[in-house]
Tab-separated table of C-alpha atoms in Angstrom:
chain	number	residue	atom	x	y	z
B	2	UNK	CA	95.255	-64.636	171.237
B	3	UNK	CA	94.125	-68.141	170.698
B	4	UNK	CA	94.189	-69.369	174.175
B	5	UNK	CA	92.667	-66.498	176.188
B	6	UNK	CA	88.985	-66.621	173.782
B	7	UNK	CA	88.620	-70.100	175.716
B	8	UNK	CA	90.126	-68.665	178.788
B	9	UNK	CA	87.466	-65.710	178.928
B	10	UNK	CA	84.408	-67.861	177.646
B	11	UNK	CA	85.072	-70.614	180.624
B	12	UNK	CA	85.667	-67.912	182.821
B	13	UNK	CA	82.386	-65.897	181.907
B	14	UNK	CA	80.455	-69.051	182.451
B	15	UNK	CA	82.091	-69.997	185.902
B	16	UNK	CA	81.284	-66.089	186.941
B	17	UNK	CA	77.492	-66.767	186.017
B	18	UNK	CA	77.684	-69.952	187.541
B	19	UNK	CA	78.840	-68.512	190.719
B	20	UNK	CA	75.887	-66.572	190.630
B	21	UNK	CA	73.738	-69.523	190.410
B	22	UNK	CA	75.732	-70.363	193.582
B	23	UNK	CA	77.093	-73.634	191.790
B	24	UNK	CA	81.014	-74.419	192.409
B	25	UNK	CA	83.067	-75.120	189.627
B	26	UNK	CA	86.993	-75.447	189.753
B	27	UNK	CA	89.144	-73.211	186.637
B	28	UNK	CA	92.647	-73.928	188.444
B	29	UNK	CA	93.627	-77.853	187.825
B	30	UNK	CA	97.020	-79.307	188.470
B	31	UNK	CA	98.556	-82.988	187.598
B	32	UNK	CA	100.847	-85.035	188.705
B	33	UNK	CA	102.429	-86.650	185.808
B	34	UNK	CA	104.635	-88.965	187.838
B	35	UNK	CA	105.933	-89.456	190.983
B	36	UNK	CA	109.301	-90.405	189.937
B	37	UNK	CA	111.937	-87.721	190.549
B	38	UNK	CA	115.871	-87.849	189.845
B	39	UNK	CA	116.414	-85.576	193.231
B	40	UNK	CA	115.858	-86.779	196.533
B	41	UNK	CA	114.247	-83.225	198.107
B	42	UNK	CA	114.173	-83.454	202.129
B	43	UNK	CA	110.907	-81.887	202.700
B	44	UNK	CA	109.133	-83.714	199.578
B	45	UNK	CA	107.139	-87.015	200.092
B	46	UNK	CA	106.186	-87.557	195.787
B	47	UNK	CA	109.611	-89.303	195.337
B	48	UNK	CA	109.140	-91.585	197.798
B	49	UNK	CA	106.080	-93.067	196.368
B	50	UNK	CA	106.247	-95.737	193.689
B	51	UNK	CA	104.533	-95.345	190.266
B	52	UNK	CA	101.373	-97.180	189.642
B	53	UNK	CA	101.242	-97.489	185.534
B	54	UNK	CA	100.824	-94.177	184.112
B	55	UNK	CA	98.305	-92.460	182.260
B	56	UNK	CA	98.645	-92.969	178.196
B	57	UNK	CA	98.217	-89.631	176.328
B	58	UNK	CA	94.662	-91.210	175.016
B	59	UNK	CA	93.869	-90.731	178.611
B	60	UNK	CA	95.516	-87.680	179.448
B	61	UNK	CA	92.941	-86.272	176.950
B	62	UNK	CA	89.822	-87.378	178.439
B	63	UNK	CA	91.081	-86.255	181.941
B	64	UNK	CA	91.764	-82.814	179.557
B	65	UNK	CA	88.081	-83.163	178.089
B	66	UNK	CA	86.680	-83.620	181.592
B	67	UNK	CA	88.160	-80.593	182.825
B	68	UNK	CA	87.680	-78.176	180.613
B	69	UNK	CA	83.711	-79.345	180.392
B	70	UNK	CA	83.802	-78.463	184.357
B	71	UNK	CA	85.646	-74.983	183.305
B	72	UNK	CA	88.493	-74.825	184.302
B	73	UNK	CA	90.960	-72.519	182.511
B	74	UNK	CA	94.311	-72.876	183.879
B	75	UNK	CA	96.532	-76.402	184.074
B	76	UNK	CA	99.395	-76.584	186.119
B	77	UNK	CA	101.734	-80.016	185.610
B	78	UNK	CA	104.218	-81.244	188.203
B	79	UNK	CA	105.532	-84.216	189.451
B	80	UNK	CA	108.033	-86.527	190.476
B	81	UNK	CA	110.017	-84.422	187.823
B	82	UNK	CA	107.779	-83.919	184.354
B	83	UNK	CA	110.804	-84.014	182.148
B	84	UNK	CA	111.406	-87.633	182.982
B	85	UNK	CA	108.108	-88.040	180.792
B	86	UNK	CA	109.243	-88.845	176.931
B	87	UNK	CA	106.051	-87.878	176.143
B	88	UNK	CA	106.136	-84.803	177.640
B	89	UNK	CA	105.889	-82.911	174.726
B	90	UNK	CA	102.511	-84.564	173.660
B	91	UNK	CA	100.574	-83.846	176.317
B	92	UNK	CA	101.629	-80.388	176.401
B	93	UNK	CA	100.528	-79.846	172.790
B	94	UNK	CA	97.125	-81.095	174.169
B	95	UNK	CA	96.751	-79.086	176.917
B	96	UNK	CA	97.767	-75.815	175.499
B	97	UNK	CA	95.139	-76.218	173.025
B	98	UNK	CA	92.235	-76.232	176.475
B	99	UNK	CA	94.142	-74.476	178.888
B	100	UNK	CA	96.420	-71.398	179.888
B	101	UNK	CA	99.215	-74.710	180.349
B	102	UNK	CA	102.337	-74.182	182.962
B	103	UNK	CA	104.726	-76.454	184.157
B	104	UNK	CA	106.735	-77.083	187.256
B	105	UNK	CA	110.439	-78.893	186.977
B	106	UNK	CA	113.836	-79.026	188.926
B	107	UNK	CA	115.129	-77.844	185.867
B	108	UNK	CA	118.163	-80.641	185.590
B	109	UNK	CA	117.217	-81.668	182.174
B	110	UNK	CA	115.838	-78.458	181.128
B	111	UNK	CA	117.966	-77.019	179.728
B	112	UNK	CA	117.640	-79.859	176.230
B	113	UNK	CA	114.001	-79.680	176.248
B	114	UNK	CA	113.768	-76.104	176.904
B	115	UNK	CA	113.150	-75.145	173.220
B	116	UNK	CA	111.110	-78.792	172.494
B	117	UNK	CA	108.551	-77.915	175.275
B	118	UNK	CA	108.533	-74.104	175.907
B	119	UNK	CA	106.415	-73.640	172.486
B	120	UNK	CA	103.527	-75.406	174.493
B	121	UNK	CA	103.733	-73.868	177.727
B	122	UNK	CA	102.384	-70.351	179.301
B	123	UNK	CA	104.478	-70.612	182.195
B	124	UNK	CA	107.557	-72.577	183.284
B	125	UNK	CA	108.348	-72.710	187.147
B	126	UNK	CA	112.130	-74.256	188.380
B	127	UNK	CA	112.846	-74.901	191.248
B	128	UNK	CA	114.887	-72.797	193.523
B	129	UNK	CA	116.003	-72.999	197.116
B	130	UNK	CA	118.842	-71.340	197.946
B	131	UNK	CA	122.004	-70.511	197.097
B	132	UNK	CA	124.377	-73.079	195.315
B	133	UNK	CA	124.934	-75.247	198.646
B	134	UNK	CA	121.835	-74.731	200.702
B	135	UNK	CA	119.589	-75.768	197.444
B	136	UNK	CA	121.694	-78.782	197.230
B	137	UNK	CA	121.283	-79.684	200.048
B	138	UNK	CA	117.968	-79.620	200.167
B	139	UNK	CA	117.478	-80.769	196.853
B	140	UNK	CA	119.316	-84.274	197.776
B	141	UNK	CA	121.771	-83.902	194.687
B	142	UNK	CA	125.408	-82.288	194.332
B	143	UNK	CA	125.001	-79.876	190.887
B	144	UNK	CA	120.885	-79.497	190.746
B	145	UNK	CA	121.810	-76.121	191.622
B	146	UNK	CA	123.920	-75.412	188.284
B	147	UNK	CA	121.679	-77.747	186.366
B	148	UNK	CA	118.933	-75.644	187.322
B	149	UNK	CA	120.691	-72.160	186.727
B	150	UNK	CA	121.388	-73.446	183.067
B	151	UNK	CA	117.799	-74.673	182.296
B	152	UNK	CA	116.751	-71.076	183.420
B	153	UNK	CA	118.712	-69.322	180.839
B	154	UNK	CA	118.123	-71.535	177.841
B	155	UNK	CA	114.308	-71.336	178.695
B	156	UNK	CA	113.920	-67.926	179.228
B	157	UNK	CA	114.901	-67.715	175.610
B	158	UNK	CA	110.909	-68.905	174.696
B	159	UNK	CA	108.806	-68.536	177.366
B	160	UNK	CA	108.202	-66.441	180.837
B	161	UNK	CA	110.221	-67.931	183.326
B	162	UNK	CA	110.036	-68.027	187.475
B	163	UNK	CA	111.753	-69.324	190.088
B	164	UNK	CA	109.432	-71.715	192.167
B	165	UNK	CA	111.317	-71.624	196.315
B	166	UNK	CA	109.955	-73.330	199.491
B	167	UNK	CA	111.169	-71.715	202.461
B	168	UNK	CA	112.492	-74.339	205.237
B	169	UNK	CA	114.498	-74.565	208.196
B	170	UNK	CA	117.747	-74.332	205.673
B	171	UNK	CA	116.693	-71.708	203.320
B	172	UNK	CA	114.751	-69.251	205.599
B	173	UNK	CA	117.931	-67.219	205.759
B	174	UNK	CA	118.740	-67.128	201.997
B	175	UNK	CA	114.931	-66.571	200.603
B	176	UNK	CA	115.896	-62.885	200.398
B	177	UNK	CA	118.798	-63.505	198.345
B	178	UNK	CA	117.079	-65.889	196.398
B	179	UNK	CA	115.114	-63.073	195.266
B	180	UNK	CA	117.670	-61.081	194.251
B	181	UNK	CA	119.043	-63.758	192.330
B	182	UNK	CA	115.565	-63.935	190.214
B	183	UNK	CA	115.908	-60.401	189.891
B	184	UNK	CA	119.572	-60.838	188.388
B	185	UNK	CA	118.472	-63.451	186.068
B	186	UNK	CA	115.518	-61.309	184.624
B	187	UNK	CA	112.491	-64.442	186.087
B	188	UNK	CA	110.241	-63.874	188.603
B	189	UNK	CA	109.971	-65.488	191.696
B	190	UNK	CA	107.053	-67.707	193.780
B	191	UNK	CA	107.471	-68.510	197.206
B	192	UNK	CA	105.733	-70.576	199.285
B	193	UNK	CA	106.330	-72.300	203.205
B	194	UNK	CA	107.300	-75.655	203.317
B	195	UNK	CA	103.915	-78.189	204.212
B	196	UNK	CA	105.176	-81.248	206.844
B	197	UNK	CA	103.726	-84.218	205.190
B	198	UNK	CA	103.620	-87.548	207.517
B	199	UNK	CA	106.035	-89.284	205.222
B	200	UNK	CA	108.925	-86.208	204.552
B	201	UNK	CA	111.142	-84.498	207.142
B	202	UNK	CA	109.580	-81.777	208.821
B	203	UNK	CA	110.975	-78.916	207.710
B	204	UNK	CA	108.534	-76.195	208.094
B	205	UNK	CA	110.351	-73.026	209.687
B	206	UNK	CA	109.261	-72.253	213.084
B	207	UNK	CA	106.381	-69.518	212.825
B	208	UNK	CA	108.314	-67.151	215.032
B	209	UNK	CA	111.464	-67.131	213.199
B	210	UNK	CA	109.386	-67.073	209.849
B	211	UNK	CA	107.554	-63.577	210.699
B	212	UNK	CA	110.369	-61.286	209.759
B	213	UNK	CA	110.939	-63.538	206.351
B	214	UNK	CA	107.749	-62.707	205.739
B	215	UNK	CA	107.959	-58.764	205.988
B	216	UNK	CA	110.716	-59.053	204.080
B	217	UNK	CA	109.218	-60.652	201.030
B	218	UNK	CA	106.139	-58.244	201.352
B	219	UNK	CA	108.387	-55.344	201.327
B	220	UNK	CA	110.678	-57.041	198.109
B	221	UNK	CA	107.507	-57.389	196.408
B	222	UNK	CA	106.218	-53.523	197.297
B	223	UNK	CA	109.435	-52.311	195.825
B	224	UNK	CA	109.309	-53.660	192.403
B	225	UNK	CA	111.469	-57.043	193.111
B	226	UNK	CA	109.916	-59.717	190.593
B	227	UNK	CA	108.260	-61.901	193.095
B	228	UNK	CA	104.700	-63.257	191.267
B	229	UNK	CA	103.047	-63.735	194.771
B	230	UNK	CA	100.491	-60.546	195.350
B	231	UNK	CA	101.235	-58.166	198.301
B	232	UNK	CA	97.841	-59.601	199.579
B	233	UNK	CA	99.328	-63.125	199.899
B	234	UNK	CA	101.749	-61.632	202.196
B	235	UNK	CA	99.055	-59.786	204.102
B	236	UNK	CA	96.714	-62.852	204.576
B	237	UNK	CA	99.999	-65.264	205.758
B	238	UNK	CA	100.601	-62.522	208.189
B	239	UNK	CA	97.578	-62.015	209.384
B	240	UNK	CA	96.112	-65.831	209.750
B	241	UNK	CA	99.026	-67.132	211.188
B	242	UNK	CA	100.081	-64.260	213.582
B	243	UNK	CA	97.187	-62.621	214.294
B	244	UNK	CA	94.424	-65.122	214.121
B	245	UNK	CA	92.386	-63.589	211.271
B	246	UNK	CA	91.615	-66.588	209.440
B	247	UNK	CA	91.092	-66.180	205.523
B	248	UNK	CA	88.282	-68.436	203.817
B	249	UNK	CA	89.700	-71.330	201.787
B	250	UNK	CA	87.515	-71.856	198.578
B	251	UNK	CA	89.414	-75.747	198.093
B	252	UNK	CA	87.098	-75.855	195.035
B	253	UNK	CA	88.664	-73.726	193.250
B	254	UNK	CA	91.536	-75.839	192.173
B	255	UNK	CA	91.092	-79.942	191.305
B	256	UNK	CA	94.019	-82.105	191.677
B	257	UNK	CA	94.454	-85.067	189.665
B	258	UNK	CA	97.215	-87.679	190.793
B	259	UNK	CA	99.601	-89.682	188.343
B	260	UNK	CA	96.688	-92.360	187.881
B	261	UNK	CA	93.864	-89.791	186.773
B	262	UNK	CA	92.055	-90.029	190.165
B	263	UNK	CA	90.655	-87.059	191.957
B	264	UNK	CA	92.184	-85.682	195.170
B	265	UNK	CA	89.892	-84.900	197.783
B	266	UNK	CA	89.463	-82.262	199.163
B	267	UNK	CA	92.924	-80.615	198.382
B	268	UNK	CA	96.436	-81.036	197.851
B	269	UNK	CA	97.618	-81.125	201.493
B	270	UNK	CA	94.993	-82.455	203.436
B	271	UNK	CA	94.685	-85.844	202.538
B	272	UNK	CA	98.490	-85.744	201.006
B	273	UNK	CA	97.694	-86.506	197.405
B	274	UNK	CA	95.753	-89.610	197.499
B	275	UNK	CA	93.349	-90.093	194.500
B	276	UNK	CA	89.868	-91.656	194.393
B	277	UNK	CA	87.674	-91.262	191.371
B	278	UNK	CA	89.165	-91.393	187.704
B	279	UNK	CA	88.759	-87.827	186.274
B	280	UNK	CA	86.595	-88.944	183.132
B	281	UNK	CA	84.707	-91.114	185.360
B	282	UNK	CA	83.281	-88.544	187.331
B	283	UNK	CA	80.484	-86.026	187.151
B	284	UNK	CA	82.722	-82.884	188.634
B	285	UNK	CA	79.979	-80.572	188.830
B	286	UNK	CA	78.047	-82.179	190.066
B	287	UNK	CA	80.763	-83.629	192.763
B	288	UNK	CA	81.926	-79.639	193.463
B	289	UNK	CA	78.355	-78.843	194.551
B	290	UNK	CA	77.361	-81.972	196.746
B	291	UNK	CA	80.418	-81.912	198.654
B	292	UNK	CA	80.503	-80.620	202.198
B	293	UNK	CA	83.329	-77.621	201.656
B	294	UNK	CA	82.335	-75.229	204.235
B	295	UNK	CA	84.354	-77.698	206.456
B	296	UNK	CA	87.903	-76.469	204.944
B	297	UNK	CA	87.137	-72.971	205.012
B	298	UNK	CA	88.683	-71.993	208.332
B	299	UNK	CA	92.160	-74.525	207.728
B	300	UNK	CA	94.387	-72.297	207.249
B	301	UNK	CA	97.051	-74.732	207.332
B	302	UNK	CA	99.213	-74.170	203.862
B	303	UNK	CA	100.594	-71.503	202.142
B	304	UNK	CA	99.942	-72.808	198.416
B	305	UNK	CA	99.221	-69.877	195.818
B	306	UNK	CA	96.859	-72.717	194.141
B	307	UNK	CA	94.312	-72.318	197.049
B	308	UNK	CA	95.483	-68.815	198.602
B	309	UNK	CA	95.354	-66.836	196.005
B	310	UNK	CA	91.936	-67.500	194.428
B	311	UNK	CA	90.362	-67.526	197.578
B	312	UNK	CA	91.403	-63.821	198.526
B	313	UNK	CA	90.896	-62.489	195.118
B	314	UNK	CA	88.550	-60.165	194.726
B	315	UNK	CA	86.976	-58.074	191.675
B	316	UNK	CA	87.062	-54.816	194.298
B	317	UNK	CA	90.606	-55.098	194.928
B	318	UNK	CA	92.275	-52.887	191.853
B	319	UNK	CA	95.809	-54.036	192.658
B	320	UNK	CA	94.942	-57.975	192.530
B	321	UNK	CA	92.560	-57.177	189.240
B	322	UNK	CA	95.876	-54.899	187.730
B	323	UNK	CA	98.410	-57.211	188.331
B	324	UNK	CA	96.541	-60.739	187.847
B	325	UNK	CA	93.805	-59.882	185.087
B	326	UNK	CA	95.403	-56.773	183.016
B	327	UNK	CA	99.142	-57.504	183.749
B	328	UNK	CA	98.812	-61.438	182.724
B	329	UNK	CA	96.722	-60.636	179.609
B	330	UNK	CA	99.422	-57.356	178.616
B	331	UNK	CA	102.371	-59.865	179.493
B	332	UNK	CA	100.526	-62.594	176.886
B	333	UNK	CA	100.131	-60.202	174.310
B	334	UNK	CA	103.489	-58.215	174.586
B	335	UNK	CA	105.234	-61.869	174.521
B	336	UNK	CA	103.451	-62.641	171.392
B	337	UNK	CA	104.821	-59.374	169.765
């Protein structure tokens, strides 16, 4: 019960914050590295050379910055985490702030599954197919089996999902993926594949993607374990078929590249450049002198880090049951 007392005390004071009208951020994710051992088609991270990298001294202030700006939940990615020797450390630290989760391609999982799973929430692997569609996409003959492995041994200690972007080579699998996640006994998050200036541009062609789409929705209506809500689905639909457009709240989540720096104002927009060091900044006040309203209408990504927060709602039971009083029974019932 440790973690959620901070969790719900941040959260209560973002909530009367809110009603201050001030901005504050309680989703953060990091990039640990850029550094990856696959070579994923539709990812530009790899591609970028690492800059020196933070030392766990400073991974704590960045921490201590955060969690004096509220937010609750830290999400770490990369490059490929695992590559980090140090991993382990900066886990410890950030389970002690934050409801902590973690994002790998699972091929080294499966020997650090136990080492790291005792700090961690949450572990996402990657997914994207079936055995030769995911590596192909991936870059690397056997990610697919690496990955399949590091799922098993993990599950053993922590709550597991499969983390899939749907392409031009997947589209046709993503159903089967699901079934797969289903098989394994993991949940599943989906999102669409983002064209970034310096990846290939795989994003599936919108009309194509529509009955993909209705799939999922109906997967997830019918008990499949896909984490995604049922409204994510809706809004996708909706925005990018319809042209109702769904109001982006970028402030809910700050990013924080492999160097410490801020990115502004999202993950996609400005493709993960940094400015500001974390500890270095005022975030408060920077959340409620920047000019947001100008992101609102974008509409351009699927991420569940800025989609889902920005169509949650108090007055929408379902989103409350399965994101508030689900997460906190599934916390408890795995401490049991």
């Amino acid at each position: 019960m440790a973690i959620i007392e901070p969790i719900i005390g941040r959260s209560i004071k973002r909530k009367m914050g809110g009603m201050r009208g001030k901005k504050m951020p309680f989703i953060a994710g990091h990039k640990l590295l850029y550094t990856c051992n696959l070579r994923c088609d539709m990812c530009p991270f790899w591609r970028r050379k690492d800059e020196r990298l933070l030392s766990i001294d400073e991974e704590i202030m960045m921490m201590d910055s955060l969690a004096s700006a509220g937010v609750s939940f830290m999400g770490f990615e990369g490059g490929e985490p695992l590559l980090r020797n140090d991993l382990e450390d900066i886990l410890r630290e950030s389970h002690r702030r934050f409801h902590t989760s973690l994002v790998t391609n699972g091929w080294l999982l499966k020997n650090r599954a136990s080492s790291i799973a005792k700090y961690l929430d949450y572990l996402f692997v990657s997914i994207d197919g079936l055995k030769e569609t995911h590596d192909k996409q991936r870059g690397v003959p056997g990610s697919f089996e690496h990955a399949l492995e590091g799922i098993e041994e993990a599950k053993k200690y922590v709550q597991v999902a499969i983390s899939t972007t749907i392409t031009t080579y997947n589209m046709n699998e993503i159903t089967k993926v699901v079934e797969l996640a289903k098989d394994l006994g993991v949940g599943i998050n989906v999102q669409v594949s983002y064209d970034y200036s310096t990846a290939n541009n795989l994003s599936p062609e919108k009309k194509a993607l529509y009955d993909v789409l209705l799939s999922l929705k109906k997967m997830k209506e019918d008990g499949y374990p896909i984490v995604n809500s049922k409204e994510y689905f809706d809004t996708l639909i909706s925005s990018w078929y319809y042209g109702i457009k769904w109001a982006c709240k970028p402030w809910s989540t700050v990013n924080i590249d492999p160097q410490g720096r801020i990115v502004m104002p999202c993950y996609v927009l400005n493709e993960y450049a940094g400015s500001s060091k974390v500890w270095e900044t005022d975030i408060v006040r920077l959340w409620n002198t920047y000019d947001w309203s100008q992101y609102e209408s974008c509409n351009k990504c699927s991420l569940s880090c800025y989609l889902e927060p920005s169509i949650f709602s108090w007055k929408k039971l379902s989103m409350v049951n399965e994101r508030i009083i689900g997460s906190i029974a599934n916390y408890i019932s795995s401490m049991l």
